[in-house]
Amino acid sequence: MFGMTSNENTNVDALQLLKRDHDEVDGMFKQFEEIKETSEDSEKEALVAQICDALTVHAQIEEEIFYPSARRALDAEEGKDLLDEAAVEHQTLKDLIERLEAAPTDDPLYDAGVKVLSEYVKHHVKEEESELFPKIKSSAMDTEAVGRKLADRKEQLTQSGGRARRSNGQQRAASGESRGRRKGRAASAGDDR
């Protein structure tokens, strides 16, 4: 995913790797905007799954490696607020991703959900790139060493499928089953009256 091979992991700067991820996800969001009105639901679903997977892997490597390294490299006061905000933003992104993954593509709010996720990601990226990254550049962080760790972990996550999650189809089937059971119970309750 994102065109990284193990040979490229040896000389990768952490900030460049993260920025490249940001740019590639932005490109996927732009692609979604182009296809959302004219494409089959399966094409939209596949692209949104790709976006969600990319964001999930990216968030995981930031949370496991980059943010702890940034906390160590920055003065406690200098980076604390930015890193705390980033942690909260990541949780919100995860919540949005979970909702999108559970929603059928024919949900009237599906496209709006993708748009909100896109806007939220853009806000998060802007803060990281304009506020956090400059602080990291002027810190003592060894961005190449951190970059190698990020690239290795990213490769590991993408080779193992990134994370355990059900596909949208499986989630829709499960939610449809539960909706069907609720409707069935409601009908039965009406028969008992």
PDB file of N, CA, C and O in Angstrom, residues 3-33:
ATOM      1  N   GLY A   3       2.811   2.313  -2.159  1.00  0.00           N
ATOM      2  CA  GLY A   3       4.005   2.198  -2.958  1.00  0.00           C
ATOM      3  C   GLY A   3       5.311   2.004  -2.217  1.00  0.00           C
ATOM      4  O   GLY A   3       6.368   2.204  -2.785  1.00  0.00           O
ATOM      5  N   MET A   4       5.273   1.654  -0.954  1.00  0.00           N
ATOM      6  CA  MET A   4       6.511   1.452  -0.205  1.00  0.00           C
ATOM      7  C   MET A   4       6.949  -0.006  -0.321  1.00  0.00           C
ATOM      8  O   MET A   4       6.143  -0.910  -0.177  1.00  0.00           O
ATOM      9  N   THR A   5       8.224  -0.230  -0.576  1.00  0.00           N
ATOM     10  CA  THR A   5       8.781  -1.577  -0.532  1.00  0.00           C
ATOM     11  C   THR A   5       9.849  -1.597   0.545  1.00  0.00           C
ATOM     12  O   THR A   5      10.347  -0.549   0.956  1.00  0.00           O
ATOM     13  N   SER A   6      10.217  -2.786   0.982  1.00  0.00           N
ATOM     14  CA  SER A   6      11.185  -2.876   2.076  1.00  0.00           C
ATOM     15  C   SER A   6      12.516  -2.226   1.722  1.00  0.00           C
ATOM     16  O   SER A   6      13.199  -1.710   2.590  1.00  0.00           O
ATOM     17  N   ASN A   7      12.915  -2.226   0.453  1.00  0.00           N
ATOM     18  CA  ASN A   7      14.160  -1.573   0.052  1.00  0.00           C
ATOM     19  C   ASN A   7      14.097  -0.070   0.268  1.00  0.00           C
ATOM     20  O   ASN A   7      15.099   0.572   0.531  1.00  0.00           O
ATOM     21  N   GLU A   8      12.915   0.500   0.140  1.00  0.00           N
ATOM     22  CA  GLU A   8      12.755   1.945   0.307  1.00  0.00           C
ATOM     23  C   GLU A   8      12.696   2.341   1.775  1.00  0.00           C
ATOM     24  O   GLU A   8      12.802   3.504   2.107  1.00  0.00           O
ATOM     25  N   ASN A   9      12.518   1.385   2.676  1.00  0.00           N
ATOM     26  CA  ASN A   9      12.365   1.684   4.088  1.00  0.00           C
ATOM     27  C   ASN A   9      13.665   2.129   4.746  1.00  0.00           C
ATOM     28  O   ASN A   9      13.646   2.641   5.853  1.00  0.00           O
ATOM     29  N   THR A  10      14.806   1.933   4.104  1.00  0.00           N
ATOM     30  CA  THR A  10      16.074   2.221   4.756  1.00  0.00           C
ATOM     31  C   THR A  10      16.371   3.714   4.863  1.00  0.00           C
ATOM     32  O   THR A  10      17.018   4.130   5.799  1.00  0.00           O
ATOM     33  N   ASN A  11      15.926   4.522   3.927  1.00  0.00           N
ATOM     34  CA  ASN A  11      16.224   5.954   3.956  1.00  0.00           C
ATOM     35  C   ASN A  11      14.955   6.791   3.833  1.00  0.00           C
ATOM     36  O   ASN A  11      14.841   7.617   2.934  1.00  0.00           O
ATOM     37  N   VAL A  12      14.035   6.569   4.713  1.00  0.00           N
ATOM     38  CA  VAL A  12      12.793   7.316   4.625  1.00  0.00           C
ATOM     39  C   VAL A  12      12.670   8.244   5.829  1.00  0.00           C
ATOM     40  O   VAL A  12      12.906   7.846   6.969  1.00  0.00           O
ATOM     41  N   ASP A  13      12.368   9.476   5.557  1.00  0.00           N
ATOM     42  CA  ASP A  13      12.152  10.467   6.598  1.00  0.00           C
ATOM     43  C   ASP A  13      10.710  10.342   7.099  1.00  0.00           C
ATOM     44  O   ASP A  13       9.776  10.230   6.296  1.00  0.00           O
ATOM     45  N   ALA A  14      10.528  10.363   8.396  1.00  0.00           N
ATOM     46  CA  ALA A  14       9.193  10.198   8.982  1.00  0.00           C
ATOM     47  C   ALA A  14       8.202  11.228   8.445  1.00  0.00           C
ATOM     48  O   ALA A  14       7.071  10.888   8.084  1.00  0.00           O
ATOM     49  N   LEU A  15       8.619  12.466   8.389  1.00  0.00           N
ATOM     50  CA  LEU A  15       7.711  13.527   7.947  1.00  0.00           C
ATOM     51  C   LEU A  15       7.344  13.368   6.476  1.00  0.00           C
ATOM     52  O   LEU A  15       6.199  13.610   6.087  1.00  0.00           O
ATOM     53  N   GLN A  16       8.314  12.950   5.664  1.00  0.00           N
ATOM     54  CA  GLN A  16       8.030  12.713   4.247  1.00  0.00           C
ATOM     55  C   GLN A  16       7.068  11.544   4.071  1.00  0.00           C
ATOM     56  O   GLN A  16       6.152  11.607   3.247  1.00  0.00           O
ATOM     57  N   LEU A  17       7.274  10.473   4.833  1.00  0.00           N
ATOM     58  CA  LEU A  17       6.385   9.314   4.743  1.00  0.00           C
ATOM     59  C   LEU A  17       4.957   9.704   5.121  1.00  0.00           C
ATOM     60  O   LEU A  17       3.999   9.378   4.414  1.00  0.00           O
ATOM     61  N   LEU A  18       4.810  10.421   6.231  1.00  0.00           N
ATOM     62  CA  LEU A  18       3.471  10.813   6.678  1.00  0.00           C
ATOM     63  C   LEU A  18       2.825  11.775   5.687  1.00  0.00           C
ATOM     64  O   LEU A  18       1.634  11.654   5.383  1.00  0.00           O
ATOM     65  N   LYS A  19       3.618  12.716   5.149  1.00  0.00           N
ATOM     66  CA  LYS A  19       3.072  13.652   4.160  1.00  0.00           C
ATOM     67  C   LYS A  19       2.646  12.911   2.899  1.00  0.00           C
ATOM     68  O   LYS A  19       1.596  13.211   2.322  1.00  0.00           O
ATOM     69  N   ARG A  20       3.418  11.942   2.481  1.00  0.00           N
ATOM     70  CA  ARG A  20       3.058  11.143   1.300  1.00  0.00           C
ATOM     71  C   ARG A  20       1.730  10.418   1.545  1.00  0.00           C
ATOM     72  O   ARG A  20       0.855  10.386   0.678  1.00  0.00           O
ATOM     73  N   ASP A  21       1.565   9.856   2.735  1.00  0.00           N
ATOM     74  CA  ASP A  21       0.288   9.228   3.085  1.00  0.00           C
ATOM     75  C   ASP A  21      -0.859  10.237   3.002  1.00  0.00           C
ATOM     76  O   ASP A  21      -1.917   9.941   2.449  1.00  0.00           O
ATOM     77  N   HIS A  22      -0.630  11.409   3.568  1.00  0.00           N
ATOM     78  CA  HIS A  22      -1.661  12.453   3.540  1.00  0.00           C
ATOM     79  C   HIS A  22      -2.064  12.774   2.103  1.00  0.00           C
ATOM     80  O   HIS A  22      -3.258  12.869   1.783  1.00  0.00           O
ATOM     81  N   ASP A  23      -1.072  12.935   1.241  1.00  0.00           N
ATOM     82  CA  ASP A  23      -1.341  13.288  -0.159  1.00  0.00           C
ATOM     83  C   ASP A  23      -2.098  12.171  -0.885  1.00  0.00           C
ATOM     84  O   ASP A  23      -3.008  12.436  -1.675  1.00  0.00           O
ATOM     85  N   GLU A  24      -1.723  10.929  -0.607  1.00  0.00           N
ATOM     86  CA  GLU A  24      -2.377   9.810  -1.293  1.00  0.00           C
ATOM     87  C   GLU A  24      -3.833   9.652  -0.844  1.00  0.00           C
ATOM     88  O   GLU A  24      -4.712   9.383  -1.667  1.00  0.00           O
ATOM     89  N   VAL A  25      -4.101   9.841   0.430  1.00  0.00           N
ATOM     90  CA  VAL A  25      -5.482   9.765   0.904  1.00  0.00           C
ATOM     91  C   VAL A  25      -6.293  10.926   0.341  1.00  0.00           C
ATOM     92  O   VAL A  25      -7.448  10.748  -0.061  1.00  0.00           O
ATOM     93  N   ASP A  26      -5.685  12.108   0.268  1.00  0.00           N
ATOM     94  CA  ASP A  26      -6.369  13.255  -0.332  1.00  0.00           C
ATOM     95  C   ASP A  26      -6.743  12.943  -1.784  1.00  0.00           C
ATOM     96  O   ASP A  26      -7.853  13.267  -2.230  1.00  0.00           O
ATOM     97  N   GLY A  27      -5.840  12.286  -2.501  1.00  0.00           N
ATOM     98  CA  GLY A  27      -6.135  11.885  -3.876  1.00  0.00           C
ATOM     99  C   GLY A  27      -7.304  10.908  -3.951  1.00  0.00           C
ATOM    100  O   GLY A  27      -8.142  10.990  -4.860  1.00  0.00           O
ATOM    101  N   MET A  28      -7.383  10.004  -3.002  1.00  0.00           N
ATOM    102  CA  MET A  28      -8.507   9.053  -2.979  1.00  0.00           C
ATOM    103  C   MET A  28      -9.827   9.773  -2.698  1.00  0.00           C
ATOM    104  O   MET A  28     -10.853   9.449  -3.298  1.00  0.00           O
ATOM    105  N   PHE A  29      -9.797  10.749  -1.793  1.00  0.00           N
ATOM    106  CA  PHE A  29     -11.017  11.523  -1.533  1.00  0.00           C
ATOM    107  C   PHE A  29     -11.446  12.293  -2.781  1.00  0.00           C
ATOM    108  O   PHE A  29     -12.642  12.367  -3.098  1.00  0.00           O
ATOM    109  N   LYS A  30     -10.489  12.852  -3.513  1.00  0.00           N
ATOM    110  CA  LYS A  30     -10.813  13.558  -4.763  1.00  0.00           C
ATOM    111  C   LYS A  30     -11.396  12.593  -5.780  1.00  0.00           C
ATOM    112  O   LYS A  30     -12.365  12.926  -6.483  1.00  0.00           O
ATOM    113  N   GLN A  31     -10.842  11.401  -5.843  1.00  0.00           N
ATOM    114  CA  GLN A  31     -11.372  10.382  -6.754  1.00  0.00           C
ATOM    115  C   GLN A  31     -12.816  10.036  -6.383  1.00  0.00           C
ATOM    116  O   GLN A  31     -13.668   9.889  -7.258  1.00  0.00           O
ATOM    117  N   PHE A  32     -13.100   9.930  -5.093  1.00  0.00           N
ATOM    118  CA  PHE A  32     -14.467   9.628  -4.660  1.00  0.00           C
ATOM    119  C   PHE A  32     -15.419  10.722  -5.124  1.00  0.00           C
ATOM    120  O   PHE A  32     -16.516  10.429  -5.611  1.00  0.00           O
ATOM    121  N   GLU A  33     -15.016  11.980  -4.974  1.00  0.00           N
ATOM    122  CA  GLU A  33     -15.866  13.090  -5.409  1.00  0.00           C
ATOM    123  C   GLU A  33     -16.174  12.996  -6.901  1.00  0.00           C
ATOM    124  O   GLU A  33     -17.273  13.328  -7.333  1.00  0.00           O
TER     125      GLU A  33
END
